[in-house]
Coordinates of N, CA and C in Angstrom, one line a residue:
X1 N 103.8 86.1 72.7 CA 103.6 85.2 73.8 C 103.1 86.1 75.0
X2 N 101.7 85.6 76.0 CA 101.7 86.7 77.2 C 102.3 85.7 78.2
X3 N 103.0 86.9 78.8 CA 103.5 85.8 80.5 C 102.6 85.8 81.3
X4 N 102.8 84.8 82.1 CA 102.1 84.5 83.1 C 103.0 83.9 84.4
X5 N 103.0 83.6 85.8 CA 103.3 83.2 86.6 C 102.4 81.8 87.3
X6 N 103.0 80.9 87.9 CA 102.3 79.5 88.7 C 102.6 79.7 90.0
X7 N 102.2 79.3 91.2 CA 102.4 79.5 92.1 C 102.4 78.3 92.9
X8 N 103.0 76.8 93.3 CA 102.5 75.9 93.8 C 102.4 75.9 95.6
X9 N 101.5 76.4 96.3 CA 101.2 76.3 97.6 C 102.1 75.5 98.0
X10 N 102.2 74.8 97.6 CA 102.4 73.4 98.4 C 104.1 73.5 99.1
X11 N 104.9 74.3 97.8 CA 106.5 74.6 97.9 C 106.4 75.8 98.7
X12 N 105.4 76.6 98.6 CA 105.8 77.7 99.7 C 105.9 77.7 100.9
X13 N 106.8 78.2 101.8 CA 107.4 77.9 102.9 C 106.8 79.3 103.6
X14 N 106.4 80.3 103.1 CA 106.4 81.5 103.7 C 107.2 82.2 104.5
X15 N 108.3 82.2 103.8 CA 109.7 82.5 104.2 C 109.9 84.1 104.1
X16 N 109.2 84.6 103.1 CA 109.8 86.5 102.6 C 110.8 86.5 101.6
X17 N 111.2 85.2 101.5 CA 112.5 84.8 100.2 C 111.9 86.2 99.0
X18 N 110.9 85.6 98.6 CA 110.8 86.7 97.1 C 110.3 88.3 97.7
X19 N 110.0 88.5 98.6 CA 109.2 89.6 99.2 C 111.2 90.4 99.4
X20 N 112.0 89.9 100.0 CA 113.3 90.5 100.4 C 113.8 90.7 98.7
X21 N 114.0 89.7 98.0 CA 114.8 89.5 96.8 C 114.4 91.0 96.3
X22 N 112.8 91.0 96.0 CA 112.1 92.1 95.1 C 112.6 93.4 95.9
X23 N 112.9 93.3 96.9 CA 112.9 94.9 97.3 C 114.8 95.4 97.1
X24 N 115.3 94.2 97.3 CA 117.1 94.4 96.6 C 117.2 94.5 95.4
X25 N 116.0 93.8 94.7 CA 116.5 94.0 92.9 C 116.0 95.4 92.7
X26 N 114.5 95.8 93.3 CA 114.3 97.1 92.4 C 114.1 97.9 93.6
X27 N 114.5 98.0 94.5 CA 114.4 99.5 95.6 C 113.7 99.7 96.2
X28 N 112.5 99.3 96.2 CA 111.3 100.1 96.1 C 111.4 100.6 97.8
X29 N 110.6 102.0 97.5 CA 110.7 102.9 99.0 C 109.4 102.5 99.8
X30 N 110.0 102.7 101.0 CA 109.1 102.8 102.2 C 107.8 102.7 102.0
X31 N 106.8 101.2 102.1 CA 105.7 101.2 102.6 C 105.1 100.6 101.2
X32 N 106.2 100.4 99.8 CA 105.7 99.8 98.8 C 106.4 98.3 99.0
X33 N 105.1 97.4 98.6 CA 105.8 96.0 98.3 C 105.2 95.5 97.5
X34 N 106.0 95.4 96.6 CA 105.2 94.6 94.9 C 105.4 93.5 95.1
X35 N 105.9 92.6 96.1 CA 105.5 91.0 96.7 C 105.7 90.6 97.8
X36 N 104.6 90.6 98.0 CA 104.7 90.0 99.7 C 103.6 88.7 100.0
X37 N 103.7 88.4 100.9 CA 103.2 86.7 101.4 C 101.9 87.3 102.9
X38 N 100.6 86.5 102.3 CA 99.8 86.8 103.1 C 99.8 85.3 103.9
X39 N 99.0 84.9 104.8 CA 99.2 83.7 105.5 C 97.5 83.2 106.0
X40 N 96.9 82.5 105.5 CA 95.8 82.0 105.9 C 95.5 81.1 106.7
X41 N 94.8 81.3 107.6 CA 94.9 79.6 108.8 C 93.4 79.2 108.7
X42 N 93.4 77.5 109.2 CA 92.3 77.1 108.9 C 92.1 75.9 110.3
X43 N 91.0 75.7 110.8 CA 90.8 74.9 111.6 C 91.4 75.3 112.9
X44 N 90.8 74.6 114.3 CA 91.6 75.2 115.5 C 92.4 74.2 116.4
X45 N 93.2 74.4 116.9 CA 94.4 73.7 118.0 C 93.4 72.1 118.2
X46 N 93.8 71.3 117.8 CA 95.4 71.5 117.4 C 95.5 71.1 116.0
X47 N 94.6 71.1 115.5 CA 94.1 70.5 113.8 C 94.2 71.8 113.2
X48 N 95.3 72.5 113.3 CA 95.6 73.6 112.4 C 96.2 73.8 110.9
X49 N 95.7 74.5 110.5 CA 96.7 74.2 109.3 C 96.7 75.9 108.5
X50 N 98.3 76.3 107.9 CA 98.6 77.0 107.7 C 98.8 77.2 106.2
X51 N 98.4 78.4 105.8 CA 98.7 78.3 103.9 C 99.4 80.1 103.7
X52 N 100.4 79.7 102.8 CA 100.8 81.1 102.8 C 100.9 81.4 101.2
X53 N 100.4 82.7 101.2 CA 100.1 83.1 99.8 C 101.2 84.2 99.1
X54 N 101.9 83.9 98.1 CA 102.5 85.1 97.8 C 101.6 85.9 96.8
X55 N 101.7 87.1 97.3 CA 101.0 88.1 96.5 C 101.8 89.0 95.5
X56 N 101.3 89.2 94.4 CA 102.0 90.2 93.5 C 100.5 90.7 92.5
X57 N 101.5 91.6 91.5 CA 100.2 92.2 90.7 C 99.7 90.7 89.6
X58 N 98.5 91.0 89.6 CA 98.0 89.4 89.1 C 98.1 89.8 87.4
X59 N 98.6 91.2 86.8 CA 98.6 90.9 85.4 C 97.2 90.5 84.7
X60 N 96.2 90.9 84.9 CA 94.7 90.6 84.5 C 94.6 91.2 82.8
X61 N 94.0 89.9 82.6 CA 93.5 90.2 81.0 C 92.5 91.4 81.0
X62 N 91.8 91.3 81.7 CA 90.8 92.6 82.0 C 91.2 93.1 83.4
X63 N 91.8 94.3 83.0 CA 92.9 94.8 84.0 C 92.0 95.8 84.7
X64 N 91.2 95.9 85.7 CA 90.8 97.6 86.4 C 91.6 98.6 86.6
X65 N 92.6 98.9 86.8 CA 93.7 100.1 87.0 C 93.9 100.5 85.6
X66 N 93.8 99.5 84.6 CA 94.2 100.5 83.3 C 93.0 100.9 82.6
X67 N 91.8 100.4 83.3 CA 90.6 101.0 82.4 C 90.5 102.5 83.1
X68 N 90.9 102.5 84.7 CA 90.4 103.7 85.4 C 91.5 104.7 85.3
X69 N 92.6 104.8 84.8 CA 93.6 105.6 84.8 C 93.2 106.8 84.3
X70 N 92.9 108.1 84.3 CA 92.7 108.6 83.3 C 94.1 109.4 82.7
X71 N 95.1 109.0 82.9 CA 95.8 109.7 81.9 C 96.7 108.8 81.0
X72 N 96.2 107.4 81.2 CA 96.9 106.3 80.3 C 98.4 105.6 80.8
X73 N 98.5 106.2 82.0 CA 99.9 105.6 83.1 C 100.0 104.2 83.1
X74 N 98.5 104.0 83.4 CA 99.2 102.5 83.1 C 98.7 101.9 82.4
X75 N 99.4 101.0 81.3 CA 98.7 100.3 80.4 C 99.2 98.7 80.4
X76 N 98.7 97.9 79.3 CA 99.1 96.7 79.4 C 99.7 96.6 77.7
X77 N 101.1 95.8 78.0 CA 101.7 95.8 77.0 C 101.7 94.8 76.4
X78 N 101.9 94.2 74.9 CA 101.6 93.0 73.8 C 101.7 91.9 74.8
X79 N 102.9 91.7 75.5 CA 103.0 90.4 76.3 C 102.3 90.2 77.7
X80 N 101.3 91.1 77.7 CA 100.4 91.0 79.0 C 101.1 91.3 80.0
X81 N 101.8 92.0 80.3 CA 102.5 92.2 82.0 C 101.8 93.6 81.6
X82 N 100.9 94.3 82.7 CA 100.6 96.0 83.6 C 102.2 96.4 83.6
X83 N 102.3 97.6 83.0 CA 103.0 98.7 83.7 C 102.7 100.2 83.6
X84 N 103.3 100.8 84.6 CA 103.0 102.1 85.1 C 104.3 103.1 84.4
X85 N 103.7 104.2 83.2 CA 104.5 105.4 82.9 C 104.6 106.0 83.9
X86 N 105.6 106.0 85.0 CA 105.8 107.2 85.9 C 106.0 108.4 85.4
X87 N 106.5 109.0 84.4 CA 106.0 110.5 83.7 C 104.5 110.6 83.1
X88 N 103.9 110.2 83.3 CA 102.5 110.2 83.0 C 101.6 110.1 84.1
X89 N 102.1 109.4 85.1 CA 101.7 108.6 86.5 C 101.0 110.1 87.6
X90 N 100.2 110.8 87.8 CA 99.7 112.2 88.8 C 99.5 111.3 90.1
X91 N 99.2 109.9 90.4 CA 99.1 109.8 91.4 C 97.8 110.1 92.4
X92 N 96.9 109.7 90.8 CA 95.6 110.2 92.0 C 94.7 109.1 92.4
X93 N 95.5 107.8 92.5 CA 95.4 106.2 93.4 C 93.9 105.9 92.7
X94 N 93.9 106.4 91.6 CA 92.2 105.4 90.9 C 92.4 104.2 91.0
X95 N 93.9 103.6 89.9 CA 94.4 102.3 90.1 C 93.9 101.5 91.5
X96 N 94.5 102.2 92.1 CA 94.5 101.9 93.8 C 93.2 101.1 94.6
X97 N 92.1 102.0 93.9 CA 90.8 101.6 93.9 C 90.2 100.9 93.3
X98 N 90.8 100.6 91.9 CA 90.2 99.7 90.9 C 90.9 98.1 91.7
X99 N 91.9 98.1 91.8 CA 92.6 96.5 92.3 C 91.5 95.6 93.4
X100 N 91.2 95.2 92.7 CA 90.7 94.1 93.8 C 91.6 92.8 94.6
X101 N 93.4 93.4 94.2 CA 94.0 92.2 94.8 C 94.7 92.8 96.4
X102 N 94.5 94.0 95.9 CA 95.5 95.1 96.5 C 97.3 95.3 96.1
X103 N 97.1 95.1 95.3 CA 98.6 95.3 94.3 C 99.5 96.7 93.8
X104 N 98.7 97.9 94.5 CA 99.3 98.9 93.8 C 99.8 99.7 95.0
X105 N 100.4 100.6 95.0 CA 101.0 101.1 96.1 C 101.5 103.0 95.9
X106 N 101.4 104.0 96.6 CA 101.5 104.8 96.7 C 102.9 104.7 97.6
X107 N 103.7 106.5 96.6 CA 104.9 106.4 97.3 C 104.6 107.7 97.6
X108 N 104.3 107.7 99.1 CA 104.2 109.3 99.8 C 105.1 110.1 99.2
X109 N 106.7 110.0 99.8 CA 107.4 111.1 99.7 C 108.7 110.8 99.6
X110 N 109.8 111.9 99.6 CA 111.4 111.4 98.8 C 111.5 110.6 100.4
X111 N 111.4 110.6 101.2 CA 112.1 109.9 102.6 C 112.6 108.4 101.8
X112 N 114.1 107.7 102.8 CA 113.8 106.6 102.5 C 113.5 106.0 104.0
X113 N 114.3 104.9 103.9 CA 114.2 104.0 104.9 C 114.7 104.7 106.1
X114 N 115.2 105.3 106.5 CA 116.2 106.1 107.5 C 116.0 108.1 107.7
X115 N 115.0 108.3 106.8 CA 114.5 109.8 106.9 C 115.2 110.4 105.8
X116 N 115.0 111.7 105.6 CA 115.4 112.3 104.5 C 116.5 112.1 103.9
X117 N 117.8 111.8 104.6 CA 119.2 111.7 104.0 C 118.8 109.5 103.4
X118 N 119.0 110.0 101.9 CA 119.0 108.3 101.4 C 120.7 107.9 101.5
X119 N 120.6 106.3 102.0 CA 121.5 105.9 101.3 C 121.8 105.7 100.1
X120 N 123.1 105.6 100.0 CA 123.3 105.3 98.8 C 122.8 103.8 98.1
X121 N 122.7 103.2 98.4 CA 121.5 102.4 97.4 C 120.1 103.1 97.1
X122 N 119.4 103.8 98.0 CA 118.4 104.7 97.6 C 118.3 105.3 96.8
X123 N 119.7 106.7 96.9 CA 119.7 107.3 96.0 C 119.8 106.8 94.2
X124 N 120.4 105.7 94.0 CA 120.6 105.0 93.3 C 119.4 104.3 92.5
X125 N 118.3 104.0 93.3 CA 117.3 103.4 92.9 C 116.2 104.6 93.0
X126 N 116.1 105.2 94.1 CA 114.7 105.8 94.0 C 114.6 106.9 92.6
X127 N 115.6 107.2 91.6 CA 114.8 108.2 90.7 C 114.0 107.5 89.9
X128 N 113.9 106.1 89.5 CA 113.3 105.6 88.7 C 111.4 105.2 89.4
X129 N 111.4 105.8 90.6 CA 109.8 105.9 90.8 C 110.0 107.1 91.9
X130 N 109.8 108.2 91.3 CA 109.7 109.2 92.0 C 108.7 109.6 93.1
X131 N 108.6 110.5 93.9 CA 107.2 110.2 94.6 C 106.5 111.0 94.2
X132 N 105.1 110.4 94.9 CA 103.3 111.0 94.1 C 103.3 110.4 93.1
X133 N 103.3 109.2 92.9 CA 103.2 108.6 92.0 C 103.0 106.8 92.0
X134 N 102.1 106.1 91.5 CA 102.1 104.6 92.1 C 103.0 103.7 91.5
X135 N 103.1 102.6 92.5 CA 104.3 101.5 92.0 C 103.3 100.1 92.1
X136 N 104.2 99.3 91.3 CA 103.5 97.5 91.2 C 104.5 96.7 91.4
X137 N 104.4 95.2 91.4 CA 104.9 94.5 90.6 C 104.9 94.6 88.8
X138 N 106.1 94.4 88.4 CA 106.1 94.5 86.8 C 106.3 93.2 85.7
X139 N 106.7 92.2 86.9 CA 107.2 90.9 86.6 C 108.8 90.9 86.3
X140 N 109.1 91.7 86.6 CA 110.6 92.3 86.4 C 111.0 92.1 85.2
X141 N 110.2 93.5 84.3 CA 109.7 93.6 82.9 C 111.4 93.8 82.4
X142 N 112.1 94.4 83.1 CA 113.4 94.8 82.5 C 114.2 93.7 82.0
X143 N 113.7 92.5 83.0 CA 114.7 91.5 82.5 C 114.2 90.6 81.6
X144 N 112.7 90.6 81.3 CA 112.1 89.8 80.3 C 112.9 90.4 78.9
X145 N 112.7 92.0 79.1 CA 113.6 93.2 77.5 C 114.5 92.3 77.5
X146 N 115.2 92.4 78.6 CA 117.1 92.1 78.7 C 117.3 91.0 77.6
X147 N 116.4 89.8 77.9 CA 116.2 88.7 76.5 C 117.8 87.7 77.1
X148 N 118.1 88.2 78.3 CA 119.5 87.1 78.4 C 118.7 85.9 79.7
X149 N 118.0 85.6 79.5 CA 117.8 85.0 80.4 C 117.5 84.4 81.7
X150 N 117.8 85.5 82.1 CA 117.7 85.9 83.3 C 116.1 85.9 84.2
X151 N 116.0 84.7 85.6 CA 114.7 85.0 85.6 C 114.1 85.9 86.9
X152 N 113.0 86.0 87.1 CA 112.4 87.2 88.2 C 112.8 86.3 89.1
X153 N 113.2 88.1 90.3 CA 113.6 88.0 91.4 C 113.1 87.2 92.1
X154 N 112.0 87.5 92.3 CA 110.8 86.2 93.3 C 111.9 84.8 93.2
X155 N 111.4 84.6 91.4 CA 111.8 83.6 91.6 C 113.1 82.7 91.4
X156 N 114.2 83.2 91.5 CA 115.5 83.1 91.5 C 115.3 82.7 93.2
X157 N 114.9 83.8 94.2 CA 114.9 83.4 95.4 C 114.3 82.7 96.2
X158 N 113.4 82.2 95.3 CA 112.5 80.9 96.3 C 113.5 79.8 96.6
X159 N 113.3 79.4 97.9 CA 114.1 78.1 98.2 C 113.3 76.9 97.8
X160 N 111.7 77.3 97.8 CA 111.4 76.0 97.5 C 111.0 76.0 96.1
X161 N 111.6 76.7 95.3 CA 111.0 76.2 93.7 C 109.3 76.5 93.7
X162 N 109.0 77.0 94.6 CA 107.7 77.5 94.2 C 106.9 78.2 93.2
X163 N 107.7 79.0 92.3 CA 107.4 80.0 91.3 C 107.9 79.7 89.7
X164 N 107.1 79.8 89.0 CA 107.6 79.4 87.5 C 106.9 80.6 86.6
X165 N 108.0 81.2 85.9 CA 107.5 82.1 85.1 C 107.6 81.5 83.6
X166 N 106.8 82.2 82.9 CA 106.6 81.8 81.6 C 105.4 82.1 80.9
X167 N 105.4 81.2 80.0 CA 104.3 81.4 78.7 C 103.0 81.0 79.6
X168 N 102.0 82.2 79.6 CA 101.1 82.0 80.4 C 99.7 80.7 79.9
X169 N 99.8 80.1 78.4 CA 98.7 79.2 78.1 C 99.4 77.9 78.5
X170 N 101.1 77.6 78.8 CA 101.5 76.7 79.3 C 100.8 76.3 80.8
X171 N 101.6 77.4 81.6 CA 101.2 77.5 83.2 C 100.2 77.3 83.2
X172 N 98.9 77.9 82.4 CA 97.3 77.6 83.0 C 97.4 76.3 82.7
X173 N 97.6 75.5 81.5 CA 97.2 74.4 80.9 C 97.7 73.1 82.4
X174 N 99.0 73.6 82.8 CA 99.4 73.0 84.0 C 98.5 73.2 85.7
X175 N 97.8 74.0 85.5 CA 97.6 74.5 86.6 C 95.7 74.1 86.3
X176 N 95.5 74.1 85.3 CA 93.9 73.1 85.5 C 94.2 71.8 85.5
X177 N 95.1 71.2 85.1 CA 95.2 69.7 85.0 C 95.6 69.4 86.7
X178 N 96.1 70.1 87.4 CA 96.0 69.7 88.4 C 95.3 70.7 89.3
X179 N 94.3 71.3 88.9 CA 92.9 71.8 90.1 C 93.5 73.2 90.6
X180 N 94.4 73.7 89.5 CA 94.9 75.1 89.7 C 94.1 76.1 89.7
X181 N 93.9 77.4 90.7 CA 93.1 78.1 90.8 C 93.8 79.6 90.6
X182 N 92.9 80.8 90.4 CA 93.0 82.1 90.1 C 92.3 82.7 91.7
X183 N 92.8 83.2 91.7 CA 92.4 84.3 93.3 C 91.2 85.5 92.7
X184 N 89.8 85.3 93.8 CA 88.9 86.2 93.0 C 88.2 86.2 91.4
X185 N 88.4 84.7 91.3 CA 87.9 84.8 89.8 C 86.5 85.3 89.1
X186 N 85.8 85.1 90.9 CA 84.3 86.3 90.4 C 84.0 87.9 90.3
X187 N 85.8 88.1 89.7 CA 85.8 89.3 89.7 C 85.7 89.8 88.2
X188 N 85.9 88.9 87.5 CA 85.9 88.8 86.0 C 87.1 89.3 85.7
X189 N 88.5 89.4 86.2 CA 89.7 90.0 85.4 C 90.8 88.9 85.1
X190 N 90.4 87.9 85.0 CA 91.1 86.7 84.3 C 92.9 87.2 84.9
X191 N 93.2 86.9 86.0 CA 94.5 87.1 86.1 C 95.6 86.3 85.5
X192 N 96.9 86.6 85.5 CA 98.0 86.0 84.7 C 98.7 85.2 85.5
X193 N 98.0 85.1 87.2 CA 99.0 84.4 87.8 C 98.2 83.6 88.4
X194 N 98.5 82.2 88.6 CA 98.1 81.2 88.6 C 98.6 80.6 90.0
X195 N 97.7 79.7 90.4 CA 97.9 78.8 91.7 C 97.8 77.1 92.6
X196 N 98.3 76.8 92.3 CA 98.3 75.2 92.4 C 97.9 74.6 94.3
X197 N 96.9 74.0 94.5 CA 96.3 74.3 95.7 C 97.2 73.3 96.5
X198 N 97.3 73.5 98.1 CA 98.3 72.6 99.1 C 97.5 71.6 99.7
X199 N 97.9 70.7 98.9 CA 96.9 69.3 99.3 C 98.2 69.1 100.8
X200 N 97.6 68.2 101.5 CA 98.1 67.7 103.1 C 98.5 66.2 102.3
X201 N 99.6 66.0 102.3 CA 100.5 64.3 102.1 C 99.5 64.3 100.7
X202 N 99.7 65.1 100.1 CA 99.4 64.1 98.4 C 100.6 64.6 98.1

């Protein structure tokens, strides 16, 4: 099975719900966010109207970071989710340049949130992405392994049920029948995460 993610506009509140969750479940240091919420506005005062997008790595069937890697850091695994061998990973941000979503992130240096001395939650989290080296969203690959059930952070934390993980030919199949769209699709990388558009009172 490859996963994929849905995203329905309509339930996002653009709250930071999954943007906060992701950075408690996996650490990530200073200046990396493997999900965060961009905010689009349209029309002016007073016929405004606001759309908020959550962003993460879009998991592309034709992935650019893994064709341009050259040392094979990051690859895409049987069930379609990108991940990054950080022992393999030199950090020389090709990925970085290949993304057309902007999804990948560079981790300067050991500092954490508070300057050199980590807390102890830092210390705790940060050996598993050392610095000079890039980070993503992974779909929170550890817990797909785990096999208990358990679903991604995002979306445990959404208040409004916005996010559905799963079998990615389900979600598209759901997501064309109701005018579901991909972000950049004239980019040709067929992403894994999908989007259901914010109609006004439908």
């Amino acid at each position: 099975m490859t996963y994929g993610m849905l995203i329905d506009l309509k339930k996002c509140i653009g709250c930071h719900a999954c943007s906060v969750a992701c950075k408690e479940a996996h650490g990530t240091r200073p200046g990396v966010r493997r999900s965060h919420v961009e905010r689009e506005c349209e029309g002016s005062y007073p016929d405004v109207r606001m759309t908020a997008y959550p962003m993460l790595c879009m998991h592309c069937e034709v992935a650019p970071c893994v064709e341009v890697c050259p040392t094979g850091a990051s690859s895409k695994r049987d069930d379609g989710i990108v991940v990054i061998d950080k022992d393999e990973c030199i950090g020389c941000k090709s990925c970085m340049g290949a993304c057309p979503y902007g999804a990948r992130y560079y981790s300067e240096d050991e500092n954490g949130y508070f300057g050199e001395t980590l807390n102890e939650y830092e210390e705790v989290m940060y050996p598993s992405m050392p610095a000079g080296t890039m980070d993503k969203c992974t779909f929170c690959a550890e817990r797909v392994d785990a096999g208990d059930g358990a679903v991604q952070a995002c979306v445990a934390a959404c208040p409004g049920g916005a996010r559905v993980f799963g079998d990615l030919d389900e979600l598209r199949a759901q997501a064309e029948a109701a005018e579901g769209f991909q972000l950049l699709p004239e980019e040709g990388t067929n992403p894994s995460v999908w989007y259901l558009p914010k109609r006004v009172n439908a």
